[in-house]
mmCIF file of C-alpha atoms in Angstrom:
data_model
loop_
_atom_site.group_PDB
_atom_site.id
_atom_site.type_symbol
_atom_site.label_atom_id
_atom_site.label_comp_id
_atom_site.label_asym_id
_atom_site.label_seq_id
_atom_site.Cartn_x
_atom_site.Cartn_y
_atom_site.Cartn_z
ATOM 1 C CA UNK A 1 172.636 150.824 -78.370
ATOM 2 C CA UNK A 2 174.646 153.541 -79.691
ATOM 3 C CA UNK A 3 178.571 153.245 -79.999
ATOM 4 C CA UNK A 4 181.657 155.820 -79.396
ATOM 5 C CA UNK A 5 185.295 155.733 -79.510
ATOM 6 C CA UNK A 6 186.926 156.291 -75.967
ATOM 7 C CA UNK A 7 190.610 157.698 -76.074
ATOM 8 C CA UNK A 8 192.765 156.654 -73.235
ATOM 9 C CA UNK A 9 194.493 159.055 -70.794
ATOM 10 C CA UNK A 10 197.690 158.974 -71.808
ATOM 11 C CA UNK A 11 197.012 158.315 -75.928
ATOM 12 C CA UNK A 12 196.603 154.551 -75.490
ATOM 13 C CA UNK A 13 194.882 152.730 -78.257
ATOM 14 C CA UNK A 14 191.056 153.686 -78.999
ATOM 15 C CA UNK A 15 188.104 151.201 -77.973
ATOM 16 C CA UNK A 16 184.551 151.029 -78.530
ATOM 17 C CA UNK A 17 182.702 151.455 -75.397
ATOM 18 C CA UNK A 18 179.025 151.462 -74.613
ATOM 19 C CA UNK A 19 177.609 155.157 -74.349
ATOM 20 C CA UNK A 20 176.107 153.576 -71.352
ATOM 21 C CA UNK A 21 179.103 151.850 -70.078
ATOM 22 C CA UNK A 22 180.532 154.732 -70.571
ATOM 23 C CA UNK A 23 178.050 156.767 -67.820
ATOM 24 C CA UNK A 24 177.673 154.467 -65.620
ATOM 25 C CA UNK A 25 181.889 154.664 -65.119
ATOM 26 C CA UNK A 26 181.807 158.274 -65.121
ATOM 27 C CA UNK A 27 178.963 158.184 -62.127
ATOM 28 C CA UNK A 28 181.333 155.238 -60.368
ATOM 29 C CA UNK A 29 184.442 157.771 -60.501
ATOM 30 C CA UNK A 30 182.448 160.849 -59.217
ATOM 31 C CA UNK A 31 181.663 158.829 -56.385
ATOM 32 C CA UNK A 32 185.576 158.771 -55.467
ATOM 33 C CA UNK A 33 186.704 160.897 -52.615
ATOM 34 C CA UNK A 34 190.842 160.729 -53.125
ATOM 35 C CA UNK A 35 190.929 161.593 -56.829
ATOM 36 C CA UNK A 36 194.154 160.600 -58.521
ATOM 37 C CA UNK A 37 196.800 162.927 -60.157
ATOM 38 C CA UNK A 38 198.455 163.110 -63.150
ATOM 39 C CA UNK A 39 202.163 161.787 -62.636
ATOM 40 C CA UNK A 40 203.568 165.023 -64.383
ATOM 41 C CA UNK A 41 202.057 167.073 -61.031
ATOM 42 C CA UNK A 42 203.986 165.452 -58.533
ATOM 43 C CA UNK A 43 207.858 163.797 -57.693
ATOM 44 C CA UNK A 44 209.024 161.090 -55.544
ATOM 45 C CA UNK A 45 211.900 162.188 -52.959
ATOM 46 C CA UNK A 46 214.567 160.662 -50.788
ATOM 47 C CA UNK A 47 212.845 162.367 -47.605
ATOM 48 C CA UNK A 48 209.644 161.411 -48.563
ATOM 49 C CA UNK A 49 210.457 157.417 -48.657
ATOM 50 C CA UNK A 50 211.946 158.270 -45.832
ATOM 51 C CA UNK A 51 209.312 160.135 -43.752
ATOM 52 C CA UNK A 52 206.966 157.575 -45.123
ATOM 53 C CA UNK A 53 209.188 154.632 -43.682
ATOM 54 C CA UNK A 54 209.539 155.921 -40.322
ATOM 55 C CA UNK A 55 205.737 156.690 -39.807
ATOM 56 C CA UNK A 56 205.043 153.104 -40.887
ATOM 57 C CA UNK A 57 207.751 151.511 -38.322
ATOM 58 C CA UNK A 58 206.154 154.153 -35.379
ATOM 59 C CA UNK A 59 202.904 153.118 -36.077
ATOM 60 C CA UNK A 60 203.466 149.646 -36.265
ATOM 61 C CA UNK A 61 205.058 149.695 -33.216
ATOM 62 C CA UNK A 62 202.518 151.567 -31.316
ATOM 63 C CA UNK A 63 199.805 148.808 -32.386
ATOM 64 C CA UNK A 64 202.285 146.352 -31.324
ATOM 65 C CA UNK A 65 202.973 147.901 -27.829
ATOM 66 C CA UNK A 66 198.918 149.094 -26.963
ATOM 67 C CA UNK A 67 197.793 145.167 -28.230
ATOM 68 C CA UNK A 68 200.622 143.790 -25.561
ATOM 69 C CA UNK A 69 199.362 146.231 -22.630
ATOM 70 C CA UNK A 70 195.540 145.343 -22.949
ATOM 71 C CA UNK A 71 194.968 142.281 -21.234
ATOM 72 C CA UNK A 72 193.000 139.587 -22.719
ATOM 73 C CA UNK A 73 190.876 137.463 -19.381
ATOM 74 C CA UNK A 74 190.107 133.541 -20.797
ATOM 75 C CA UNK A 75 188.375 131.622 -18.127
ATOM 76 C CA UNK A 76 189.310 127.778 -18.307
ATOM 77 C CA UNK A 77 188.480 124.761 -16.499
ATOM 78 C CA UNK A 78 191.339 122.178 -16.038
ATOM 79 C CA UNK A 79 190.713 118.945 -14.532
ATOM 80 C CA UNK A 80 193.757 117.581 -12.499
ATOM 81 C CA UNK A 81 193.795 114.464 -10.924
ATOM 82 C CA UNK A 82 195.666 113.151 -7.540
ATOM 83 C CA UNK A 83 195.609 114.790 -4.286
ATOM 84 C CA UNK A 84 197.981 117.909 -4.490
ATOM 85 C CA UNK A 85 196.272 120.496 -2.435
ATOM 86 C CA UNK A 86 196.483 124.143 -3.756
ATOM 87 C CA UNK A 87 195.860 127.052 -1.927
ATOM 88 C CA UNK A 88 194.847 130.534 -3.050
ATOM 89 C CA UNK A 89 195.328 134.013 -1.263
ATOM 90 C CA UNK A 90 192.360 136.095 -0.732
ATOM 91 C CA UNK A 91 192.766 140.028 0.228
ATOM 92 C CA UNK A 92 190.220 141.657 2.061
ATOM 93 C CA UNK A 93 189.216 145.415 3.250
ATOM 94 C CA UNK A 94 186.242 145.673 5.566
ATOM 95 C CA UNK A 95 184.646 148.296 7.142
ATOM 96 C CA UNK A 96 182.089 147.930 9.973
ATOM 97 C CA UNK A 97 180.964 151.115 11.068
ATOM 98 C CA UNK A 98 178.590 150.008 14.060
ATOM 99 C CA UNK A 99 180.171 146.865 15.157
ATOM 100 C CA UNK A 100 183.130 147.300 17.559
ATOM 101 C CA UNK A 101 186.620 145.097 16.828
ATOM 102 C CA UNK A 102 186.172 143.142 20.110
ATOM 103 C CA UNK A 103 182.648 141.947 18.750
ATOM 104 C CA UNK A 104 183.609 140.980 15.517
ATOM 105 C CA UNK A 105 185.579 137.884 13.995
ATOM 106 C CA UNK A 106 186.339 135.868 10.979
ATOM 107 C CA UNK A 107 185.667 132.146 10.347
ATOM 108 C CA UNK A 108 186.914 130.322 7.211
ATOM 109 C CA UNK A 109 185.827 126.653 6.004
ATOM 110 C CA UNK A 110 185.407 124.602 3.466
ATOM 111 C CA UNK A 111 184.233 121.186 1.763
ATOM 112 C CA UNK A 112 187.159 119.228 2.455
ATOM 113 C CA UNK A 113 186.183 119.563 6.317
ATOM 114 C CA UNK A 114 189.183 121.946 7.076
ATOM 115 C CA UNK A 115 188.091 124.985 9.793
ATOM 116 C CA UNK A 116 189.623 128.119 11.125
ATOM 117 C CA UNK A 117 187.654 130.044 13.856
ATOM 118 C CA UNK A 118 188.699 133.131 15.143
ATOM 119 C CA UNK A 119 191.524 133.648 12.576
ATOM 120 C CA UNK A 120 193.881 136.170 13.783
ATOM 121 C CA UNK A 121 196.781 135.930 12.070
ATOM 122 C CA UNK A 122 197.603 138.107 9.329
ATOM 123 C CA UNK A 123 194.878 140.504 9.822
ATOM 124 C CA UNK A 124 194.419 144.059 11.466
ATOM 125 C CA UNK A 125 191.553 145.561 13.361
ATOM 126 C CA UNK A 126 191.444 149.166 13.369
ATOM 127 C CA UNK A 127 188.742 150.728 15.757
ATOM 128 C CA UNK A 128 186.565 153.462 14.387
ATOM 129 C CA UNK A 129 184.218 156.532 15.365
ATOM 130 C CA UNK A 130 181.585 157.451 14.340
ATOM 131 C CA UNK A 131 182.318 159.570 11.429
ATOM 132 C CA UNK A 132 184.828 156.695 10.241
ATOM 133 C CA UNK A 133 188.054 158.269 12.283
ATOM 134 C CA UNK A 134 190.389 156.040 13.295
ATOM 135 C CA UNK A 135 191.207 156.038 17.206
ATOM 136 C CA UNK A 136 193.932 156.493 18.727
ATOM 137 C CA UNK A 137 194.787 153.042 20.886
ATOM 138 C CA UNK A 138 195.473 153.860 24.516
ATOM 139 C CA UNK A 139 197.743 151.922 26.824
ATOM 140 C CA UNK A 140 195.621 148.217 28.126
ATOM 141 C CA UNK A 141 192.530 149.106 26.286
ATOM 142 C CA UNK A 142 191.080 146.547 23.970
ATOM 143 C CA UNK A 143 192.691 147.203 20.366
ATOM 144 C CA UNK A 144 195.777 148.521 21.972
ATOM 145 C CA UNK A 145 199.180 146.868 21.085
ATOM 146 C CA UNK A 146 199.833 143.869 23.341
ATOM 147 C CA UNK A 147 202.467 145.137 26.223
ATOM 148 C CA UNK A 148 204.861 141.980 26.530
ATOM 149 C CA UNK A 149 205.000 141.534 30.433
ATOM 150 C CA UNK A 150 206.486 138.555 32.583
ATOM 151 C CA UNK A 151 203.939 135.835 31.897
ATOM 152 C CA UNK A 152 203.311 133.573 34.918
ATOM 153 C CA UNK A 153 203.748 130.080 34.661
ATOM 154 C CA UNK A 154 200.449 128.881 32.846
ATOM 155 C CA UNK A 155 200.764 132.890 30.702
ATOM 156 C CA UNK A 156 198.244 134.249 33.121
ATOM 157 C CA UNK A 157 198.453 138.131 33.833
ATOM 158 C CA UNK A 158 196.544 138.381 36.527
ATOM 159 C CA UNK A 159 197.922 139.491 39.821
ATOM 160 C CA UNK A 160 198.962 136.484 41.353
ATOM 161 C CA UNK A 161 201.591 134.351 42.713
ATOM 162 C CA UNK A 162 204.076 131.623 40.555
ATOM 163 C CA UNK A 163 201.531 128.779 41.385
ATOM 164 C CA UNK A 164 198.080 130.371 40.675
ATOM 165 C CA UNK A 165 196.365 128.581 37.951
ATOM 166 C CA UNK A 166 193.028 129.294 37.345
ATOM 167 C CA UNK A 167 189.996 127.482 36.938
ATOM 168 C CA UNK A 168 188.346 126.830 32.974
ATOM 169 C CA UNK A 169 185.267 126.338 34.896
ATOM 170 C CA UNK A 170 184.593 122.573 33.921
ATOM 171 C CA UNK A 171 186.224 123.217 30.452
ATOM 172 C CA UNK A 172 189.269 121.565 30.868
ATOM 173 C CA UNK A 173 190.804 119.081 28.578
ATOM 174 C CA UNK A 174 193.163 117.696 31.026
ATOM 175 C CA UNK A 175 193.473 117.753 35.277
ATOM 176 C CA UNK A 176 196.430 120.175 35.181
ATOM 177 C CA UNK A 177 195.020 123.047 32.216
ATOM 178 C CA UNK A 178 195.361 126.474 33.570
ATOM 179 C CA UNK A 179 192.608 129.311 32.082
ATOM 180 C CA UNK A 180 194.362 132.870 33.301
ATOM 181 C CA UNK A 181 192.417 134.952 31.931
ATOM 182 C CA UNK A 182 189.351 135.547 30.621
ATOM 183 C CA UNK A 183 190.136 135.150 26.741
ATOM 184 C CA UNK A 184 191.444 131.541 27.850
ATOM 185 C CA UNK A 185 188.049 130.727 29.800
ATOM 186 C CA UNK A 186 186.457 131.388 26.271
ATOM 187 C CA UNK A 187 188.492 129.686 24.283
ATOM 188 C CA UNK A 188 188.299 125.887 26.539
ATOM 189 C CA UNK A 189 184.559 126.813 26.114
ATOM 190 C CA UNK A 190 184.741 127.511 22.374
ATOM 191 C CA UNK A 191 186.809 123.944 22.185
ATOM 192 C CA UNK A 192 184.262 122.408 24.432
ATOM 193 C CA UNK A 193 181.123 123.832 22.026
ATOM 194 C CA UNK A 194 179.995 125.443 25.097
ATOM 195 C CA UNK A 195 178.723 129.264 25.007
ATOM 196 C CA UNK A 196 179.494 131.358 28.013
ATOM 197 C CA UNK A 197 176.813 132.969 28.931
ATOM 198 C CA UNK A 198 177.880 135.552 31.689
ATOM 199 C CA UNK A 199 181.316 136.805 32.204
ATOM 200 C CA UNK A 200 180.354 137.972 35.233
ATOM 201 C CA UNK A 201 180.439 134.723 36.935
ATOM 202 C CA UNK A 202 183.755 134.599 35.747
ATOM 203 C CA UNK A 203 186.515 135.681 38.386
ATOM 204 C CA UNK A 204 189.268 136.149 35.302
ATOM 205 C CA UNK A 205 186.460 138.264 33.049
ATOM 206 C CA UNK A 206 185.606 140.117 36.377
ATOM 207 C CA UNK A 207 188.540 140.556 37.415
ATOM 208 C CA UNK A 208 189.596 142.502 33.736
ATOM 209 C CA UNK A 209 186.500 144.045 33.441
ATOM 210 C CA UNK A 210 185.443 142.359 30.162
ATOM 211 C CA UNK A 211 182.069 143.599 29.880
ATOM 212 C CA UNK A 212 182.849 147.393 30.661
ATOM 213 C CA UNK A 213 185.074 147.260 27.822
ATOM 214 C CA UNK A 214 182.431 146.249 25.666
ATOM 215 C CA UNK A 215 180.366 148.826 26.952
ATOM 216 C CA UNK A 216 183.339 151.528 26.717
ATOM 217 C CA UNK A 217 183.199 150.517 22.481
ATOM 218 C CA UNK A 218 179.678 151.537 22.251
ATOM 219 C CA UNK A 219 178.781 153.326 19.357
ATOM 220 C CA UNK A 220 182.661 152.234 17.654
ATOM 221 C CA UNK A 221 182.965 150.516 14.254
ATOM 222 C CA UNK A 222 185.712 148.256 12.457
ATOM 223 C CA UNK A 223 188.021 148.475 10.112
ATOM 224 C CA UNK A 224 189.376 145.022 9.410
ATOM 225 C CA UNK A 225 191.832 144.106 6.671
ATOM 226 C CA UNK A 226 194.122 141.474 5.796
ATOM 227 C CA UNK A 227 194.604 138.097 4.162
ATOM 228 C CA UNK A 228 193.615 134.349 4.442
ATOM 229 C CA UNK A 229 195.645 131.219 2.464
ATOM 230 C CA UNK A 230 192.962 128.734 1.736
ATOM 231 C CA UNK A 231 192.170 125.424 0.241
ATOM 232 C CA UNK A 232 191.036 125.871 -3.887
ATOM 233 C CA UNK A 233 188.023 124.211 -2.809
ATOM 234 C CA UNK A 234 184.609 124.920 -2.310
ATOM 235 C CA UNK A 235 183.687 126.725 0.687
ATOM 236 C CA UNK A 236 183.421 130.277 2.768
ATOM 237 C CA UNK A 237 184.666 132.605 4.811
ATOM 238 C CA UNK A 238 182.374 135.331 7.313
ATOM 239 C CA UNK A 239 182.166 137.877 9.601
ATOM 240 C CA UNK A 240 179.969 137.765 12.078
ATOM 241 C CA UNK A 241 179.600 139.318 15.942
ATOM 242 C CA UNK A 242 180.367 136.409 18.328
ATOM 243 C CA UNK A 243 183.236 133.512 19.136
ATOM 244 C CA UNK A 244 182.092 130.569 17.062
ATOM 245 C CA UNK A 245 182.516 127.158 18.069
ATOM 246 C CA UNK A 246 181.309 123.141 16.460
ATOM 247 C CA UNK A 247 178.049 121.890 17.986
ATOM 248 C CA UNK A 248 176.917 118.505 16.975
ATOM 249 C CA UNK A 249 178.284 119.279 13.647
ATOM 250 C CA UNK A 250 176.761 122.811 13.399
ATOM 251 C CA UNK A 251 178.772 126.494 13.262
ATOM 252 C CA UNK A 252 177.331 128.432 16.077
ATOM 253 C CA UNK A 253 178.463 131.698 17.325
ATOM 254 C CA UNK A 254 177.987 132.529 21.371
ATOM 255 C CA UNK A 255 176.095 136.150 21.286
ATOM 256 C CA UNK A 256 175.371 135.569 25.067
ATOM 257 C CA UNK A 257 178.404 137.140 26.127
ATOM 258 C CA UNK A 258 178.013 140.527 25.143
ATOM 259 C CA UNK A 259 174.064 140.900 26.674
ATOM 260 C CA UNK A 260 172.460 142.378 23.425
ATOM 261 C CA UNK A 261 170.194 141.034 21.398
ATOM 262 C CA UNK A 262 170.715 142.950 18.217
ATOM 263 C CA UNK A 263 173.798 143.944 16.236
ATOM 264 C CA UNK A 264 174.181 146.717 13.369
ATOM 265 C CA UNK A 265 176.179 144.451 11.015
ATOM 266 C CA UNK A 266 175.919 146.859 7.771
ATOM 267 C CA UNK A 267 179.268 146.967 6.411
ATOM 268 C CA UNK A 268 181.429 148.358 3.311
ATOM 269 C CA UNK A 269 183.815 146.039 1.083
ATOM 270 C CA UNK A 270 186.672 148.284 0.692
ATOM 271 C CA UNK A 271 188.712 145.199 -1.027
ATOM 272 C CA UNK A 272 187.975 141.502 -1.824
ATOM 273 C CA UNK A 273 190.610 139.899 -4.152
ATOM 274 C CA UNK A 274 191.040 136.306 -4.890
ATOM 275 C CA UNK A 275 194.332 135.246 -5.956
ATOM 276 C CA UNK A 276 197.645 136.701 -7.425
ATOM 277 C CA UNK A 277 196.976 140.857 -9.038
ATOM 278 C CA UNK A 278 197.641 140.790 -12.825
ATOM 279 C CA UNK A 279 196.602 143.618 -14.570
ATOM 280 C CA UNK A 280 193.236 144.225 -15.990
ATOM 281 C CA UNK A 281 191.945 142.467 -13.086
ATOM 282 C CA UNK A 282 188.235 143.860 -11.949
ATOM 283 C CA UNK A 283 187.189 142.827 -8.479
ATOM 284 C CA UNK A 284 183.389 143.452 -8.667
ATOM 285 C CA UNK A 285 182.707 144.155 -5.032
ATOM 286 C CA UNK A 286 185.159 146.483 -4.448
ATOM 287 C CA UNK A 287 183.317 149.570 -2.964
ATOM 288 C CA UNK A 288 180.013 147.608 -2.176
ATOM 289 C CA UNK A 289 178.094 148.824 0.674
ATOM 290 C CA UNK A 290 175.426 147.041 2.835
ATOM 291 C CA UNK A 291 172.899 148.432 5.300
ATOM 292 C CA UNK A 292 171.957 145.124 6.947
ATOM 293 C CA UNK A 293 170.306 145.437 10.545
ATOM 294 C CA UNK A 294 170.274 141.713 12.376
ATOM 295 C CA UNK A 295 168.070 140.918 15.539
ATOM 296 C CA UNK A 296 169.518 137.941 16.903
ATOM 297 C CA UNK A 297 168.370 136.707 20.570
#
């Protein structure tokens, strides 16, 4: 192996160097892409430390600020003993565009036995056309604002005198309960588990003419949106054409009212959000749509 003095750059002492050493550094250093200056080429400023300082301390804080907006989700499981019930909010947007609001409702249960038929509070129905239009609510039409009137004494509104109460048609709790109307008929046979089969028969339905209504919202859809405050259990909450009542332990929903023996129950999740928003948050059905066509007799 042949030997050869190697001066340094800047007249430092000789040293004996492989010739191969020697090539194999130079090949290293070609392979460098920021190649180094000589000192005497360039000067160190005030304003350069200074420029230099300021970019570092910008982009620091930039990292700083973009790693505190992106939001980090960690799923965990915690285990708490005791029986401290906790609720949590769910948000929903719904869209039926072939099921009428006076058709549909929304039932929410769960494990720990707790049930809520019909819910109506804090939620809005919006009828629907055809083309997805809202429509316009006219004056003592179903999905029209309620018009507060003089209630009689049992909150009838039919047309009669101080000491009408009408019949619940066997569905009575007690001797002296009053149903007034028709929606009170259905609900002492909803509490009862019994399904009313024709409103008809029914002088309070009759007399409000509850199944030309239904007929009148032929060919309308629903838009129905709101919020429900349940148990952090297990359990469920549906939609579904009908009032639902407990049979012997079993949900059932009374179709017979509305003669038909099919529904168009396809439907659109506009919204479904469980719990507080935080940001990042993904709600995976959002904008979900389902063409679901259900024969029920």
């Amino acid at each position: 192996m042949k030997l050869r003095q190697v001066k340094g750059l800047r007249g430092e002492s000789e040293k004996e160097v492989s010739s191969d050493d020697g090539e194999y550094n130079w090949q290293m250093r070609s392979l460098d892409a920021y190649p180094k200056i000589n000192e005497d080429f360039y000067s160190r400023t005030l304003s350069g430390g200074v420029i230099t300082l300021a970019s570092s301390i910008v982009m620091f804080s930039c990292s700083s600020l973009n790693s505190v907006r992106i939001s980090i989700l960690r799923e965990t499981l915690n285990t708490k003993h005791g029986i401290q019930i906790q609720f949590v909010i769910v948000k929903f947007d719904v869209t039926f565009p072939a099921l009428p609001c006076s058709i549909v409702s929304l039932d929410a249960m769960d494990i720990s036995g707790e049930q809520h038929l019909d819910v109506r509070h804090d939620i809005i129905k919006k009828r629907i056309d055809a083309h997805g239009n809202v429509i316009e609510t006219r004056p003592d039409t179903i999905g029209a604002p309620k018009i507060e009137r003089p209630l009689q004494k049992h909150g009838g509104r039919l047309e009669h005198n101080e000491t009408y109460c009408g019949s619940c048609y066997g569905a009575e709790a007690a001797d002296d309960d009053c149903c007034n109307n028709c929606e009170e008929v259905r609900e002492a046979y909803r509490k009862k588990g019994w399904a009313l089969s024709d409103p008809d028969l029914i002088d309070q339905c009759k007399r409000e003419g509850f199944l030309q209504k239904i007929k009148d919202e032929e060919g309308e859809g629903c838009n129905i949106y709101g919020f429900l405050d349940v148990n952090k259990v297990a359990g469920n909450f549906h939609f579904a054409p009908g009032k639902s009542f407990q049979q012997s332990n079993v949900h059932v929903h009374d179709l017979l009212a509305f003669h038909k023996d099919s529904f168009n129950i396809s439907h659109r999740i506009n919204r479904l959000a469980f719990g507080d928003y935080f940001p990042g948050a993904v709600n995976p059905l959002d904008g979900y749509f389902v063409c679901a066509f259900s024969t029920m007799a």
